[in-house]
Every structure is written in C-alpha cells, then in structure tokens.
XYZ file of N, CA and C in Angstrom:
498
model
N -152.593 21.451 -104.365
C -151.452 21.150 -105.117
C -150.984 22.355 -106.227
N -152.083 23.262 -106.565
C -151.720 24.254 -107.308
C -150.749 25.256 -106.562
N -150.996 25.290 -105.079
C -150.028 26.247 -104.322
C -148.647 25.660 -104.365
N -148.546 24.248 -104.336
C -147.012 23.988 -104.168
C -146.382 24.265 -105.581
N -147.257 24.110 -106.536
C -146.433 24.042 -107.996
C -146.211 25.592 -108.119
N -147.029 26.470 -107.837
C -147.000 27.947 -108.139
C -145.799 28.704 -107.267
N -145.504 27.954 -106.100
C -144.261 28.402 -105.262
C -142.966 28.321 -106.117
N -142.939 27.150 -106.844
C -141.581 26.758 -107.542
C -141.712 27.259 -108.936
N -142.674 27.813 -109.478
C -142.702 28.256 -110.765
C -142.154 29.787 -110.905
N -142.111 30.487 -109.796
C -141.678 31.873 -110.117
C -140.291 32.018 -110.392
N -140.149 33.142 -111.149
C -138.429 33.341 -111.681
C -137.729 33.665 -110.524
N -138.171 34.397 -109.485
C -137.380 34.616 -108.304
C -136.739 33.427 -107.762
N -137.583 32.372 -107.438
C -137.017 31.174 -107.056
C -136.150 30.431 -107.848
N -136.344 30.603 -109.213
C -135.429 29.971 -109.957
C -133.976 30.611 -109.948
N -133.956 31.819 -110.106
C -132.903 32.511 -109.713
C -132.034 32.357 -108.425
N -132.818 32.219 -107.428
C -132.195 31.819 -106.073
C -131.754 30.441 -106.241
N -132.470 29.411 -106.772
C -131.841 28.208 -106.916
C -130.782 28.007 -107.806
N -130.691 28.773 -109.068
C -129.602 28.837 -109.773
C -128.359 29.059 -109.078
N -128.459 30.340 -108.565
C -127.329 30.936 -107.600
C -126.795 29.967 -106.630
N -127.611 29.251 -105.964
C -127.291 28.459 -104.916
C -126.618 27.124 -105.586
N -127.187 26.684 -106.575
C -126.682 25.591 -107.348
C -125.265 25.825 -107.770
N -124.947 26.803 -108.442
C -123.643 27.252 -108.734
C -122.605 27.409 -107.915
N -123.154 28.024 -106.470
C -122.279 27.981 -105.367
C -121.894 26.562 -104.899
N -122.961 25.710 -104.811
C -122.635 24.417 -104.152
C -121.864 23.620 -105.506
N -121.988 23.726 -106.685
C -121.226 23.218 -107.481
C -119.822 23.338 -107.615
N -119.592 24.844 -107.157
C -118.274 25.437 -107.071
C -117.597 24.844 -106.082
N -118.164 24.703 -104.612
C -117.630 24.112 -103.642
C -117.250 22.773 -103.712
N -117.685 21.937 -104.558
C -117.360 20.629 -104.686
C -116.172 20.332 -105.548
N -115.429 19.144 -105.172
C -114.206 18.825 -105.800
C -114.448 19.029 -107.264
N -113.329 19.276 -108.124
C -113.399 19.004 -109.643
C -113.559 17.874 -109.954
N -113.034 16.829 -109.440
C -112.856 15.392 -109.911
C -114.170 14.762 -109.246
N -115.069 15.246 -108.389
C -116.107 14.641 -107.857
C -117.077 13.815 -108.719
N -117.539 12.883 -108.333
C -118.576 12.142 -109.395
C -119.884 12.604 -109.275
N -120.631 11.683 -109.942
C -122.153 12.373 -110.256
C -122.821 12.082 -108.646
N -122.381 11.356 -107.922
C -123.256 11.437 -106.578
C -122.796 12.936 -105.768
N -121.923 13.382 -106.017
C -121.586 14.779 -105.310
C -122.403 15.589 -105.887
N -122.595 15.682 -107.279
C -123.323 16.495 -108.046
C -124.554 16.525 -107.602
N -125.223 15.418 -107.456
C -126.561 15.297 -106.916
C -126.840 15.758 -105.633
N -125.917 15.760 -104.763
C -126.085 16.131 -103.231
C -126.046 17.577 -103.301
N -125.141 18.090 -104.108
C -124.827 19.625 -104.307
C -126.390 20.109 -104.695
N -126.792 19.570 -105.759
C -128.117 20.089 -106.387
C -129.259 19.825 -105.339
N -129.270 18.641 -104.356
C -130.305 18.593 -103.663
C -130.244 19.240 -102.649
N -129.083 19.585 -101.966
C -128.672 20.565 -100.896
C -129.149 22.275 -101.171
N -128.895 22.499 -102.692
C -129.298 23.916 -102.901
C -130.736 23.708 -103.101
N -131.323 22.772 -103.491
C -132.894 22.808 -103.638
C -133.600 22.977 -102.364
N -132.787 22.424 -101.452
C -133.533 22.069 -99.969
C -133.191 23.495 -99.237
N -132.118 24.030 -99.659
C -131.839 25.607 -98.929
C -132.773 26.555 -99.687
N -133.110 26.446 -100.929
C -134.120 27.429 -101.570
C -135.557 27.053 -101.071
N -135.812 25.977 -100.473
C -137.126 25.568 -99.996
C -137.157 26.400 -98.559
N -135.977 26.552 -98.032
C -135.821 27.184 -96.642
C -136.284 26.301 -95.496
N -136.629 25.126 -95.702
C -136.736 24.083 -94.726
C -138.273 24.165 -94.414
N -139.086 24.718 -95.371
C -140.403 24.709 -95.007
C -141.333 23.627 -95.450
N -140.481 22.579 -95.778
C -141.402 21.166 -96.150
C -140.694 20.247 -95.697
N -141.186 18.986 -95.277
C -140.608 18.010 -94.729
C -139.386 17.622 -95.417
N -139.599 17.245 -96.735
C -138.654 16.904 -97.836
C -137.290 17.598 -97.569
N -137.513 18.818 -97.324
C -136.335 19.901 -97.486
C -135.788 19.717 -96.229
N -136.317 19.609 -95.282
C -135.772 19.399 -93.679
C -134.995 18.054 -93.742
N -135.465 16.997 -94.244
C -134.695 15.647 -94.256
C -133.476 16.031 -95.086
N -133.538 16.477 -96.106
C -132.324 16.702 -96.962
C -131.177 17.407 -96.307
N -131.759 18.636 -95.506
C -130.949 19.534 -94.889
C -130.289 18.839 -93.548
N -131.134 17.986 -92.881
C -130.551 17.385 -91.786
C -129.852 16.010 -92.285
N -129.811 15.577 -93.395
C -129.082 14.469 -93.963
C -129.636 13.212 -93.380
N -130.878 13.185 -93.323
C -131.773 11.764 -92.923
C -132.269 11.125 -94.114
N -131.916 11.454 -95.280
C -132.311 10.943 -96.262
C -131.421 9.746 -96.861
N -130.149 9.548 -96.114
C -129.310 8.504 -96.648
C -129.692 7.138 -96.431
N -129.476 6.287 -97.218
C -130.048 5.016 -97.040
C -129.568 4.145 -95.789
N -130.414 3.463 -95.411
C -130.256 2.645 -94.098
C -128.854 1.724 -94.197
N -128.650 1.164 -95.367
C -127.632 0.225 -95.741
C -126.100 1.158 -95.361
N -126.018 2.422 -95.680
C -125.083 3.153 -95.513
C -124.743 3.365 -94.053
N -125.835 3.833 -93.459
C -125.511 3.963 -92.103
C -125.163 2.723 -91.189
N -125.827 1.554 -91.525
C -125.340 0.473 -90.854
C -123.937 -0.038 -91.345
N -123.657 0.001 -92.493
C -122.362 -0.400 -92.879
C -121.187 0.638 -92.218
N -121.508 2.043 -92.104
C -120.576 2.717 -91.319
C -120.509 2.381 -89.695
N -121.643 1.992 -89.301
C -121.795 1.621 -87.710
C -121.331 0.032 -87.596
N -120.971 -0.585 -88.725
C -120.234 -2.069 -88.535
C -121.453 -3.017 -88.676
N -122.667 -2.573 -88.783
C -123.802 -3.653 -88.722
C -123.833 -4.222 -90.136
N -125.039 -5.343 -90.033
C -125.209 -6.150 -91.065
C -126.746 -5.669 -91.598
N -126.854 -5.707 -93.079
C -128.255 -5.556 -93.616
C -128.925 -6.969 -93.847
N -130.038 -7.091 -93.349
C -130.852 -8.350 -93.376
C -131.573 -8.210 -94.875
N -131.679 -9.204 -95.534
C -132.301 -9.001 -96.675
C -133.635 -10.067 -96.329
N -134.784 -9.625 -96.574
C -135.866 -10.269 -96.184
C -136.389 -11.240 -97.432
N -136.026 -12.187 -97.323
C -136.550 -13.233 -98.620
C -137.319 -14.279 -97.877
N -138.511 -13.972 -97.777
C -139.538 -15.036 -97.286
C -140.335 -15.538 -98.368
N -141.033 -16.797 -98.100
C -141.703 -17.574 -98.979
C -143.071 -17.004 -98.999
N -143.673 -16.779 -100.199
C -145.006 -16.310 -100.212
C -145.951 -17.209 -99.655
N -146.711 -16.419 -98.734
C -147.843 -17.451 -98.169
C -148.914 -17.599 -99.327
N -149.664 -18.671 -99.429
C -150.823 -19.108 -100.226
C -151.885 -17.954 -100.082
N -152.189 -17.518 -101.193
C -153.344 -16.440 -101.198
C -154.508 -16.770 -100.721
N -155.068 -16.009 -99.829
C -156.567 -16.307 -99.245
C -157.360 -15.571 -100.372
N -158.603 -15.877 -100.283
C -159.566 -15.109 -101.105
C -159.800 -13.739 -100.547
N -159.761 -12.453 -101.414
C -159.981 -11.301 -100.885
C -160.794 -10.493 -101.554
N -161.570 -9.497 -100.891
C -162.816 -8.888 -101.672
C -162.028 -7.852 -102.397
N -162.762 -7.185 -103.314
C -162.205 -6.164 -104.213
C -161.847 -4.944 -103.399
N -162.746 -4.659 -102.590
C -162.602 -3.297 -101.658
C -161.262 -3.589 -100.715
N -160.892 -4.586 -100.148
C -159.825 -4.792 -99.481
C -158.574 -4.854 -100.250
N -158.583 -5.561 -101.775
C -157.536 -5.476 -102.649
C -157.301 -4.198 -102.873
N -158.193 -3.287 -103.350
C -158.064 -2.084 -103.594
C -157.426 -1.075 -102.494
N -157.928 -1.338 -101.277
C -157.289 -0.440 -100.202
C -156.036 -0.951 -99.954
N -155.608 -2.030 -100.330
C -154.010 -2.645 -100.004
C -153.089 -2.135 -101.163
N -153.895 -2.005 -102.353
C -153.152 -1.262 -103.284
C -152.908 0.160 -103.313
N -153.685 1.008 -102.526
C -153.543 2.188 -102.348
C -152.643 2.339 -101.302
N -152.583 1.565 -100.222
C -151.743 1.651 -98.992
C -150.265 1.373 -99.340
N -150.140 0.158 -100.310
C -148.830 0.057 -100.794
C -148.107 1.155 -101.589
N -148.834 1.772 -102.662
C -148.564 2.792 -103.388
C -148.165 4.074 -102.714
N -148.903 4.150 -101.756
C -148.552 5.472 -100.871
C -147.169 5.085 -99.987
N -147.107 3.904 -99.519
C -145.836 3.469 -98.849
C -144.650 3.814 -99.585
N -144.742 3.278 -101.069
C -143.877 3.553 -102.032
C -143.399 5.004 -102.083
N -144.490 5.860 -102.388
C -144.314 7.240 -102.528
C -143.732 7.879 -101.372
N -143.867 7.516 -100.120
C -143.371 8.018 -98.996
C -141.699 7.518 -99.014
N -141.480 6.423 -99.601
C -139.953 6.202 -99.727
C -139.238 6.970 -100.538
N -140.004 7.433 -101.962
C -139.431 8.387 -102.750
C -139.067 9.802 -102.427
N -139.895 10.274 -101.592
C -139.912 11.661 -101.280
C -139.112 11.658 -99.763
N -138.060 12.306 -99.698
C -137.109 12.338 -98.517
C -138.015 12.780 -97.289
N -137.841 12.081 -96.197
C -138.503 12.528 -94.880
C -139.955 12.054 -94.827
N -140.360 11.359 -95.728
C -141.905 11.344 -95.684
C -142.470 10.110 -95.448
N -141.754 9.066 -95.005
C -142.046 7.779 -94.736
C -143.326 7.566 -93.906
N -143.384 8.322 -92.805
C -144.284 8.256 -91.697
C -145.504 9.290 -91.911
N -145.820 10.061 -92.996
C -146.564 10.986 -92.947
C -148.164 10.332 -93.576
N -149.091 11.104 -92.810
C -150.507 10.495 -93.407
C -150.468 10.752 -95.074
N -151.596 10.057 -95.427
C -151.909 10.072 -96.816
C -152.024 11.839 -97.507
N -152.834 12.336 -96.812
C -152.937 13.924 -97.415
C -151.714 14.709 -97.322
N -151.033 14.504 -96.027
C -149.678 15.210 -95.939
C -148.705 14.821 -96.998
N -148.704 13.303 -97.064
C -147.841 12.820 -98.136
C -147.981 13.278 -99.550
N -149.460 13.506 -99.901
C -149.619 13.754 -101.330
C -149.321 15.238 -101.611
N -149.406 16.303 -100.414
C -149.159 17.478 -100.513
C -147.576 17.668 -100.387
N -146.667 17.019 -99.968
C -145.431 16.874 -99.817
C -144.795 16.516 -100.976
N -145.335 15.390 -101.853
C -145.004 14.983 -103.104
C -145.098 16.022 -104.062
N -146.370 16.465 -104.089
C -146.465 17.654 -105.088
C -145.592 18.702 -105.193
N -145.175 19.048 -103.914
C -144.321 20.064 -103.637
C -142.747 19.668 -104.143
N -142.643 18.459 -103.817
C -141.202 17.912 -104.166
C -141.179 17.485 -105.568
N -142.157 17.345 -106.178
C -142.163 17.084 -107.795
C -141.821 18.682 -108.498
N -142.685 19.429 -108.032
C -142.690 20.741 -108.636
C -141.093 21.384 -108.355
N -140.602 20.986 -107.265
C -139.134 21.483 -106.922
C -138.134 20.711 -107.865
N -138.385 19.420 -108.048
C -137.661 18.450 -108.872
C -137.722 19.123 -110.319
N -138.923 19.545 -110.786
C -139.154 20.105 -112.286
C -138.167 21.182 -112.379
N -138.295 21.983 -111.270
C -137.549 23.157 -111.292
C -136.012 23.024 -111.506
N -135.579 21.890 -110.822
C -134.216 21.621 -110.743
C -133.787 21.106 -112.001
N -134.621 20.444 -112.955
C -134.295 19.854 -114.060
C -134.034 20.993 -115.046
N -134.961 21.859 -115.027
C -135.288 23.014 -116.057
C -133.618 23.712 -115.690
N -133.241 24.107 -114.417
C -132.017 24.739 -114.059
C -130.814 24.034 -114.700
N -130.879 22.762 -114.189
C -129.894 22.057 -114.516
C -129.553 21.697 -116.151
N -130.752 21.713 -117.008
C -130.503 21.797 -118.581
C -129.941 23.002 -118.912
N -130.361 24.267 -118.421
C -129.782 25.610 -118.584
C -128.516 25.550 -118.414
N -128.128 25.043 -117.198
C -126.744 25.034 -116.964
C -125.593 24.190 -118.038
N -126.425 22.909 -118.295
C -125.662 21.953 -119.023
C -125.495 22.663 -120.667
N -126.576 23.391 -121.171
C -126.680 23.871 -122.248
C -125.587 25.125 -122.212
N -125.459 25.843 -121.413
C -124.473 26.971 -121.377
C -123.032 26.417 -121.160
N -122.742 25.318 -120.460
C -121.490 24.564 -120.626
C -121.186 24.072 -121.908
N -121.978 23.397 -122.649
C -121.873 22.985 -123.846
C -121.547 23.800 -125.034
N -122.384 25.113 -124.943
C -121.982 26.248 -125.811
C -120.659 26.923 -125.655
N -120.348 26.856 -124.073
C -118.876 27.562 -123.864
C -117.995 26.655 -124.445
N -118.116 25.314 -124.368
C -116.961 24.483 -124.906
C -116.881 24.403 -126.355
N -118.112 24.548 -127.071
C -117.971 24.540 -128.306
C -117.297 26.054 -129.005
N -117.717 26.932 -128.166
C -117.009 28.268 -128.538
C -115.516 28.240 -128.367
N -115.130 27.480 -127.276
C -113.699 27.267 -126.948
C -113.222 26.627 -127.995
N -113.751 25.388 -128.420
C -113.188 24.594 -129.422
C -113.040 25.399 -131.000
N -113.981 26.048 -131.006
C -113.806 26.857 -132.358
C -112.856 27.957 -132.186
N -112.700 28.672 -130.992
C -111.688 29.561 -130.864
C -110.256 28.994 -131.107
N -109.869 27.907 -130.637
C -108.817 27.020 -130.627
C -108.504 26.551 -131.987
N -109.478 26.144 -132.744
C -109.237 25.791 -134.115
C -109.030 27.059 -134.978
N -109.471 28.329 -134.767
C -109.252 29.322 -135.374
C -107.670 29.923 -135.342
N -107.176 29.739 -134.043
C -105.883 30.146 -133.725
C -104.728 29.089 -134.396
N -105.238 27.836 -134.308
C -104.304 26.909 -135.250
C -104.213 27.168 -136.607
N -105.356 27.577 -137.411
C -105.132 27.862 -138.602
C -104.477 29.276 -139.000
N -104.471 30.140 -137.885
C -103.660 31.494 -138.071
C -102.318 31.113 -137.974
N -101.709 30.185 -136.997
C -100.275 30.019 -136.833
C -99.915 29.255 -137.848
C-alpha cells in the first residue's frame, strides 16, 4: 500500500495532474454542470495514471458508466430487485464474519471503477491506489478553487476601487 500512496504523493505527479486538469476544464463548455467537471477531473486523473491501474483503464474506456444509463440509452428497462427477506437460519460466527467480509469487498469493488471482478488482494491494492489518487485530486482542486476565489476577490476589489475614483 505504501507503494501506491508514494506514487501519487510526488510533486511531479501533482504538476502533471494539475496541468491535465486545467486542460480538461478548459475544454468543457462554460455552462457545463458539475457532472462535466467531475468527468473532466476523472479523465485527467486516469490520464495521469497512464492506464497502469485497473480503475484508470476503466475510466479511460468509459466502462464506469452506470448500467441504468446504458440500458436506458439502449431502450431497455432496469429491474429493481425487491425480494422478501427469507427467515434467517442460525449461522455460525465464522460464516457470518466471512459473509460480512465478502459483502464489504463487493461494495468496495463497486466504488472503485473497473474493479467489480477482482480478487480480494488485487481489489485492496487497486483501492489503495485509487484513494491515494483521489486525495491528490482533492488537493489539486482545493488549490484551484482557492486560486479562483482569490482572483474573484481581487477583481471585485479592483472594480470597487475604480467606482470610487470615477
């Protein structure tokens, strides 16, 4: 796990990601919503990872789109599984613990793009890499938001000063 985190902690990776993020944001339409910004940020992150991880390849190939969207575009229907719960049979502690771990791994596989079918060790490695990449993404986007807010404050102050002079 240390290896995955250290790869995303380098200053060079951050610079590359920031540059790609700015390029991706410039290429989106000015009135685009938050989903377009998220897609631009995710694609910049995947490009920075250079497709070396499962999640980055999934983002680059566009396989992380929800099944519902794909089905609706194809004219299909989404079935919602609403089943009645079966009466619980007595289960040993070891079996219950194993089931909890499997369930949590399945949920984790859904959270990391392209990782639904991975084995547990591979999934944990991919998840660690993805979390480290997302931390870098948050850091870069915070810096970008701070820069934009400082620029807008400076522009507002300059506009206020001009109105006093006139």
